[in-house]
């Protein structure tokens, strides 16, 4: 309701459009498959195995990490566009045309992370209401462990991204390849340096 119509609007640059929607198309593909797996199990009359949709889809959900990293910048772009009368009107019209829900794009950009954070609670309830001797019970336990690990992967991806962005923001005099092309940076200790622009000769410490 938003992504395709806004791609045709000349007042919104391709770069801003890409920033706002990040890897939403990939998320849609993963969740369309996930929904299909769930529907298949719910249609079964010989015993449902609800662990299966999770175990098939959770490995692909690591792309949430990239989306999580991109959301703050997407919100910045959206705020800038909303501050301009012309683009604000375009976004409001897109919201109006998204009936019957009519959520704002800002609200919708928060939905993917809210969704993935509910999976541990959902699996916890499924385990609670599944008999211990049911053949899917141990597999549901495995799915719960997998989704907990997914949360850790997403958090690690976001942490690495924030570290990298912090380094880039404070970088001066660097003319090499973009730091994003390198492996994740890991803190190995404090760095002591002298500020060449300062009249003081005090050593400073980066933490």
PDB file of C-alpha atoms in Angstrom:
ATOM      1  CA  UNK A   1       0.000   0.000   0.000  1.00  0.00           C
ATOM      2  CA  UNK A   2       2.958   2.346   0.525  1.00  0.00           C
ATOM      3  CA  UNK A   3       6.086   0.924  -1.066  1.00  0.00           C
ATOM      4  CA  UNK A   4       4.909   0.525  -4.673  1.00  0.00           C
ATOM      5  CA  UNK A   5       2.877   3.761  -4.953  1.00  0.00           C
ATOM      6  CA  UNK A   6       5.628   5.857  -3.352  1.00  0.00           C
ATOM      7  CA  UNK A   7       8.200   4.384  -5.752  1.00  0.00           C
ATOM      8  CA  UNK A   8       6.360   6.192  -8.554  1.00  0.00           C
ATOM      9  CA  UNK A   9       6.401   9.585  -6.838  1.00  0.00           C
ATOM     10  CA  UNK A  10       9.098  11.864  -8.257  1.00  0.00           C
ATOM     11  CA  UNK A  11       9.201  14.009  -5.110  1.00  0.00           C
ATOM     12  CA  UNK A  12      10.667  11.046  -3.188  1.00  0.00           C
ATOM     13  CA  UNK A  13      14.138  10.070  -4.376  1.00  0.00           C
ATOM     14  CA  UNK A  14      15.067   6.474  -5.083  1.00  0.00           C
ATOM     15  CA  UNK A  15      17.646   6.653  -2.291  1.00  0.00           C
ATOM     16  CA  UNK A  16      15.064   7.850   0.255  1.00  0.00           C
ATOM     17  CA  UNK A  17      12.625   5.174  -0.918  1.00  0.00           C
ATOM     18  CA  UNK A  18      15.266   2.465  -0.536  1.00  0.00           C
ATOM     19  CA  UNK A  19      16.221   3.756   2.917  1.00  0.00           C
ATOM     20  CA  UNK A  20      12.630   3.818   4.151  1.00  0.00           C
ATOM     21  CA  UNK A  21      11.730   0.311   3.024  1.00  0.00           C
ATOM     22  CA  UNK A  22      15.074  -1.430   3.581  1.00  0.00           C
ATOM     23  CA  UNK A  23      14.625  -5.195   2.974  1.00  0.00           C
ATOM     24  CA  UNK A  24      10.830  -5.236   3.447  1.00  0.00           C
ATOM     25  CA  UNK A  25      10.416  -7.225   0.215  1.00  0.00           C
ATOM     26  CA  UNK A  26      12.648  -9.994   1.608  1.00  0.00           C
ATOM     27  CA  UNK A  27      10.694  -9.986   4.879  1.00  0.00           C
ATOM     28  CA  UNK A  28       7.461 -10.326   2.931  1.00  0.00           C
ATOM     29  CA  UNK A  29       8.837 -13.345   1.057  1.00  0.00           C
ATOM     30  CA  UNK A  30       9.895 -15.059   4.293  1.00  0.00           C
ATOM     31  CA  UNK A  31       6.555 -14.439   5.991  1.00  0.00           C
ATOM     32  CA  UNK A  32       4.512 -15.484   2.980  1.00  0.00           C
ATOM     33  CA  UNK A  33       6.341 -18.824   3.121  1.00  0.00           C
ATOM     34  CA  UNK A  34       5.900 -18.971   6.929  1.00  0.00           C
ATOM     35  CA  UNK A  35       2.174 -18.330   6.596  1.00  0.00           C
ATOM     36  CA  UNK A  36       1.943 -21.045   3.954  1.00  0.00           C
ATOM     37  CA  UNK A  37       3.631 -23.568   6.251  1.00  0.00           C
ATOM     38  CA  UNK A  38       1.215 -22.699   9.071  1.00  0.00           C
ATOM     39  CA  UNK A  39      -1.831 -23.027   6.817  1.00  0.00           C
ATOM     40  CA  UNK A  40      -0.600 -26.439   5.689  1.00  0.00           C
ATOM     41  CA  UNK A  41      -0.335 -27.666   9.285  1.00  0.00           C
ATOM     42  CA  UNK A  42      -3.700 -26.212  10.299  1.00  0.00           C
ATOM     43  CA  UNK A  43      -5.342 -27.985   7.360  1.00  0.00           C
ATOM     44  CA  UNK A  44      -3.943 -31.334   8.478  1.00  0.00           C
ATOM     45  CA  UNK A  45      -6.391 -33.839   9.951  1.00  0.00           C
ATOM     46  CA  UNK A  46      -3.778 -36.417  10.983  1.00  0.00           C
ATOM     47  CA  UNK A  47      -1.961 -34.453  13.675  1.00  0.00           C
ATOM     48  CA  UNK A  48      -0.597 -30.945  13.499  1.00  0.00           C
ATOM     49  CA  UNK A  49       3.095 -30.182  13.979  1.00  0.00           C
ATOM     50  CA  UNK A  50       3.272 -26.451  14.577  1.00  0.00           C
ATOM     51  CA  UNK A  51       6.970 -26.646  15.320  1.00  0.00           C
ATOM     52  CA  UNK A  52       7.610 -27.314  11.640  1.00  0.00           C
ATOM     53  CA  UNK A  53       6.704 -23.846  10.272  1.00  0.00           C
ATOM     54  CA  UNK A  54       9.031 -22.253  12.813  1.00  0.00           C
ATOM     55  CA  UNK A  55      11.939 -24.607  12.200  1.00  0.00           C
ATOM     56  CA  UNK A  56      11.642 -24.107   8.444  1.00  0.00           C
ATOM     57  CA  UNK A  57      11.402 -20.304   8.626  1.00  0.00           C
ATOM     58  CA  UNK A  58      13.489 -19.175  11.608  1.00  0.00           C
ATOM     59  CA  UNK A  59      16.859 -19.551   9.814  1.00  0.00           C
ATOM     60  CA  UNK A  60      15.598 -17.170   7.119  1.00  0.00           C
ATOM     61  CA  UNK A  61      14.427 -14.625   9.703  1.00  0.00           C
ATOM     62  CA  UNK A  62      17.968 -13.506  10.468  1.00  0.00           C
ATOM     63  CA  UNK A  63      17.296 -10.781   7.859  1.00  0.00           C
ATOM     64  CA  UNK A  64      15.395  -9.005  10.625  1.00  0.00           C
ATOM     65  CA  UNK A  65      18.838  -7.920  11.839  1.00  0.00           C
ATOM     66  CA  UNK A  66      19.372  -5.764   8.751  1.00  0.00           C
ATOM     67  CA  UNK A  67      15.877  -4.308   9.010  1.00  0.00           C
ATOM     68  CA  UNK A  68      16.451  -3.436  12.661  1.00  0.00           C
ATOM     69  CA  UNK A  69      19.691  -1.638  11.734  1.00  0.00           C
ATOM     70  CA  UNK A  70      17.959   0.352   9.001  1.00  0.00           C
ATOM     71  CA  UNK A  71      14.868   1.481  10.927  1.00  0.00           C
ATOM     72  CA  UNK A  72      16.444   4.513  12.697  1.00  0.00           C
ATOM     73  CA  UNK A  73      17.666   5.963   9.392  1.00  0.00           C
ATOM     74  CA  UNK A  74      14.300   5.163   7.792  1.00  0.00           C
ATOM     75  CA  UNK A  75      12.576   7.130  10.549  1.00  0.00           C
ATOM     76  CA  UNK A  76      14.918  10.069   9.967  1.00  0.00           C
ATOM     77  CA  UNK A  77      14.097  10.131   6.254  1.00  0.00           C
ATOM     78  CA  UNK A  78      10.384   9.803   6.972  1.00  0.00           C
ATOM     79  CA  UNK A  79      10.500  12.665   9.491  1.00  0.00           C
ATOM     80  CA  UNK A  80      12.255  14.873   6.938  1.00  0.00           C
ATOM     81  CA  UNK A  81       9.653  14.057   4.282  1.00  0.00           C
ATOM     82  CA  UNK A  82       6.789  14.708   6.705  1.00  0.00           C
ATOM     83  CA  UNK A  83       8.242  18.153   7.444  1.00  0.00           C
ATOM     84  CA  UNK A  84       7.777  19.142   3.795  1.00  0.00           C
ATOM     85  CA  UNK A  85       4.221  20.052   2.837  1.00  0.00           C
ATOM     86  CA  UNK A  86       4.301  18.405  -0.596  1.00  0.00           C
ATOM     87  CA  UNK A  87       5.689  15.032   0.486  1.00  0.00           C
ATOM     88  CA  UNK A  88       3.656  15.093   3.719  1.00  0.00           C
ATOM     89  CA  UNK A  89       0.497  15.329   1.604  1.00  0.00           C
ATOM     90  CA  UNK A  90       1.673  12.419  -0.554  1.00  0.00           C
ATOM     91  CA  UNK A  91       2.289  10.259   2.510  1.00  0.00           C
ATOM     92  CA  UNK A  92      -1.062  11.191   4.014  1.00  0.00           C
ATOM     93  CA  UNK A  93      -2.831  10.293   0.763  1.00  0.00           C
ATOM     94  CA  UNK A  94      -1.024   6.936   0.741  1.00  0.00           C
ATOM     95  CA  UNK A  95      -2.252   6.339   4.300  1.00  0.00           C
ATOM     96  CA  UNK A  96      -5.821   7.201   3.241  1.00  0.00           C
ATOM     97  CA  UNK A  97      -5.630   4.839   0.272  1.00  0.00           C
ATOM     98  CA  UNK A  98      -4.429   1.965   2.477  1.00  0.00           C
ATOM     99  CA  UNK A  99      -7.979   1.338   3.720  1.00  0.00           C
ATOM    100  CA  UNK A 100      -9.344  -0.400   5.687  1.00  0.00           C
ATOM    101  CA  UNK A 101      -6.393  -0.276   8.114  1.00  0.00           C
ATOM    102  CA  UNK A 102      -5.125   3.233   7.400  1.00  0.00           C
ATOM    103  CA  UNK A 103      -2.036   2.990   9.553  1.00  0.00           C
ATOM    104  CA  UNK A 104       0.691   5.575   9.033  1.00  0.00           C
ATOM    105  CA  UNK A 105       3.955   4.461   7.442  1.00  0.00           C
ATOM    106  CA  UNK A 106       5.741   5.297  10.697  1.00  0.00           C
ATOM    107  CA  UNK A 107       3.520   2.869  12.583  1.00  0.00           C
ATOM    108  CA  UNK A 108       3.950   0.153   9.962  1.00  0.00           C
ATOM    109  CA  UNK A 109       7.748   0.380  10.028  1.00  0.00           C
ATOM    110  CA  UNK A 110       7.640  -0.702  13.675  1.00  0.00           C
ATOM    111  CA  UNK A 111       5.442  -3.747  12.991  1.00  0.00           C
ATOM    112  CA  UNK A 112       8.117  -6.229  11.792  1.00  0.00           C
ATOM    113  CA  UNK A 113      10.179  -5.969  14.984  1.00  0.00           C
ATOM    114  CA  UNK A 114       7.060  -6.122  17.160  1.00  0.00           C
ATOM    115  CA  UNK A 115       6.054  -9.297  15.336  1.00  0.00           C
ATOM    116  CA  UNK A 116       9.329 -11.175  15.713  1.00  0.00           C
ATOM    117  CA  UNK A 117       9.496 -10.279  19.416  1.00  0.00           C
ATOM    118  CA  UNK A 118       6.157 -12.046  19.955  1.00  0.00           C
ATOM    119  CA  UNK A 119       7.331 -15.412  18.643  1.00  0.00           C
ATOM    120  CA  UNK A 120       9.001 -16.532  21.913  1.00  0.00           C
ATOM    121  CA  UNK A 121       5.762 -15.773  23.777  1.00  0.00           C
ATOM    122  CA  UNK A 122       3.698 -17.594  21.163  1.00  0.00           C
ATOM    123  CA  UNK A 123       5.879 -20.694  21.346  1.00  0.00           C
ATOM    124  CA  UNK A 124       5.826 -20.561  25.127  1.00  0.00           C
ATOM    125  CA  UNK A 125       2.024 -20.730  25.001  1.00  0.00           C
ATOM    126  CA  UNK A 126       2.075 -23.531  22.431  1.00  0.00           C
ATOM    127  CA  UNK A 127       4.395 -25.568  24.658  1.00  0.00           C
ATOM    128  CA  UNK A 128       2.223 -24.853  27.695  1.00  0.00           C
ATOM    129  CA  UNK A 129      -0.901 -26.171  25.949  1.00  0.00           C
ATOM    130  CA  UNK A 130       0.741 -29.167  24.265  1.00  0.00           C
ATOM    131  CA  UNK A 131       0.753 -32.465  26.162  1.00  0.00           C
ATOM    132  CA  UNK A 132       4.228 -33.529  27.274  1.00  0.00           C
ATOM    133  CA  UNK A 133       3.798 -36.881  25.517  1.00  0.00           C
ATOM    134  CA  UNK A 134       2.702 -35.293  22.222  1.00  0.00           C
ATOM    135  CA  UNK A 135       5.205 -36.011  19.454  1.00  0.00           C
ATOM    136  CA  UNK A 136       5.521 -32.288  18.652  1.00  0.00           C
ATOM    137  CA  UNK A 137       6.300 -31.214  22.233  1.00  0.00           C
ATOM    138  CA  UNK A 138      10.105 -31.704  22.080  1.00  0.00           C
ATOM    139  CA  UNK A 139      10.182 -30.101  18.635  1.00  0.00           C
ATOM    140  CA  UNK A 140       8.302 -27.085  19.980  1.00  0.00           C
ATOM    141  CA  UNK A 141      10.968 -26.835  22.676  1.00  0.00           C
ATOM    142  CA  UNK A 142      13.615 -26.833  19.930  1.00  0.00           C
ATOM    143  CA  UNK A 143      11.695 -24.144  18.052  1.00  0.00           C
ATOM    144  CA  UNK A 144      11.565 -22.015  21.218  1.00  0.00           C
ATOM    145  CA  UNK A 145      15.337 -22.354  21.614  1.00  0.00           C
ATOM    146  CA  UNK A 146      15.815 -21.429  17.941  1.00  0.00           C
ATOM    147  CA  UNK A 147      13.667 -18.304  18.192  1.00  0.00           C
ATOM    148  CA  UNK A 148      15.488 -17.249  21.372  1.00  0.00           C
ATOM    149  CA  UNK A 149      18.749 -17.618  19.475  1.00  0.00           C
ATOM    150  CA  UNK A 150      17.263 -15.560  16.639  1.00  0.00           C
ATOM    151  CA  UNK A 151      16.708 -12.699  19.077  1.00  0.00           C
ATOM    152  CA  UNK A 152      20.364 -12.895  20.098  1.00  0.00           C
ATOM    153  CA  UNK A 153      21.462 -12.844  16.447  1.00  0.00           C
ATOM    154  CA  UNK A 154      19.339  -9.757  15.768  1.00  0.00           C
ATOM    155  CA  UNK A 155      20.695  -7.988  18.842  1.00  0.00           C
ATOM    156  CA  UNK A 156      24.279  -8.845  17.860  1.00  0.00           C
ATOM    157  CA  UNK A 157      23.726  -7.573  14.320  1.00  0.00           C
ATOM    158  CA  UNK A 158      22.326  -4.294  15.684  1.00  0.00           C
ATOM    159  CA  UNK A 159      25.180  -3.952  18.183  1.00  0.00           C
ATOM    160  CA  UNK A 160      27.820  -4.507  15.478  1.00  0.00           C
ATOM    161  CA  UNK A 161      26.064  -1.990  13.245  1.00  0.00           C
ATOM    162  CA  UNK A 162      25.929   0.651  15.980  1.00  0.00           C
ATOM    163  CA  UNK A 163      29.629   0.131  16.724  1.00  0.00           C
ATOM    164  CA  UNK A 164      30.499   0.575  13.068  1.00  0.00           C
ATOM    165  CA  UNK A 165      28.333   3.676  12.664  1.00  0.00           C
ATOM    166  CA  UNK A 166      29.956   5.188  15.750  1.00  0.00           C
ATOM    167  CA  UNK A 167      33.396   4.604  14.295  1.00  0.00           C
ATOM    168  CA  UNK A 168      32.425   6.093  10.937  1.00  0.00           C
ATOM    169  CA  UNK A 169      30.914   9.168  12.614  1.00  0.00           C
ATOM    170  CA  UNK A 170      34.170   9.895  14.437  1.00  0.00           C
ATOM    171  CA  UNK A 171      36.490   9.066  11.541  1.00  0.00           C
ATOM    172  CA  UNK A 172      38.626  11.807   9.972  1.00  0.00           C
ATOM    173  CA  UNK A 173      41.272  11.679   7.278  1.00  0.00           C
ATOM    174  CA  UNK A 174      40.244   8.238   6.028  1.00  0.00           C
ATOM    175  CA  UNK A 175      40.065   7.740   2.259  1.00  0.00           C
ATOM    176  CA  UNK A 176      39.935   3.959   1.951  1.00  0.00           C
ATOM    177  CA  UNK A 177      37.089   1.623   1.101  1.00  0.00           C
ATOM    178  CA  UNK A 178      33.834   1.991   3.095  1.00  0.00           C
ATOM    179  CA  UNK A 179      34.209   0.339   6.485  1.00  0.00           C
ATOM    180  CA  UNK A 180      30.975  -1.555   5.867  1.00  0.00           C
ATOM    181  CA  UNK A 181      32.928  -3.786   3.477  1.00  0.00           C
ATOM    182  CA  UNK A 182      35.045  -5.167   6.287  1.00  0.00           C
ATOM    183  CA  UNK A 183      34.233  -7.726   8.966  1.00  0.00           C
ATOM    184  CA  UNK A 184      32.460  -6.611  12.177  1.00  0.00           C
ATOM    185  CA  UNK A 185      34.653  -4.567  14.486  1.00  0.00           C
ATOM    186  CA  UNK A 186      35.372  -5.963  17.935  1.00  0.00           C
ATOM    187  CA  UNK A 187      36.651  -3.906  20.852  1.00  0.00           C
ATOM    188  CA  UNK A 188      40.030  -5.247  21.940  1.00  0.00           C
ATOM    189  CA  UNK A 189      40.825  -2.553  24.498  1.00  0.00           C
ATOM    190  CA  UNK A 190      41.046   1.183  25.026  1.00  0.00           C
ATOM    191  CA  UNK A 191      42.852   3.366  22.489  1.00  0.00           C
ATOM    192  CA  UNK A 192      44.947   6.288  23.671  1.00  0.00           C
ATOM    193  CA  UNK A 193      45.538   9.156  21.262  1.00  0.00           C
ATOM    194  CA  UNK A 194      46.556  12.846  21.133  1.00  0.00           C
ATOM    195  CA  UNK A 195      44.250  15.442  19.644  1.00  0.00           C
ATOM    196  CA  UNK A 196      46.337  17.316  17.056  1.00  0.00           C
ATOM    197  CA  UNK A 197      43.815  20.143  16.924  1.00  0.00           C
ATOM    198  CA  UNK A 198      43.948  20.817  20.644  1.00  0.00           C
ATOM    199  CA  UNK A 199      46.426  23.137  22.317  1.00  0.00           C
ATOM    200  CA  UNK A 200      46.558  20.824  25.261  1.00  0.00           C
ATOM    201  CA  UNK A 201      48.850  17.837  25.193  1.00  0.00           C
ATOM    202  CA  UNK A 202      46.556  15.716  27.278  1.00  0.00           C
ATOM    203  CA  UNK A 203      46.112  12.183  26.137  1.00  0.00           C
ATOM    204  CA  UNK A 204      42.557  11.117  25.514  1.00  0.00           C
ATOM    205  CA  UNK A 205      41.061   7.700  25.819  1.00  0.00           C
ATOM    206  CA  UNK A 206      38.526   6.133  23.478  1.00  0.00           C
ATOM    207  CA  UNK A 207      36.329   3.540  25.088  1.00  0.00           C
TER     208      UNK A 207
END
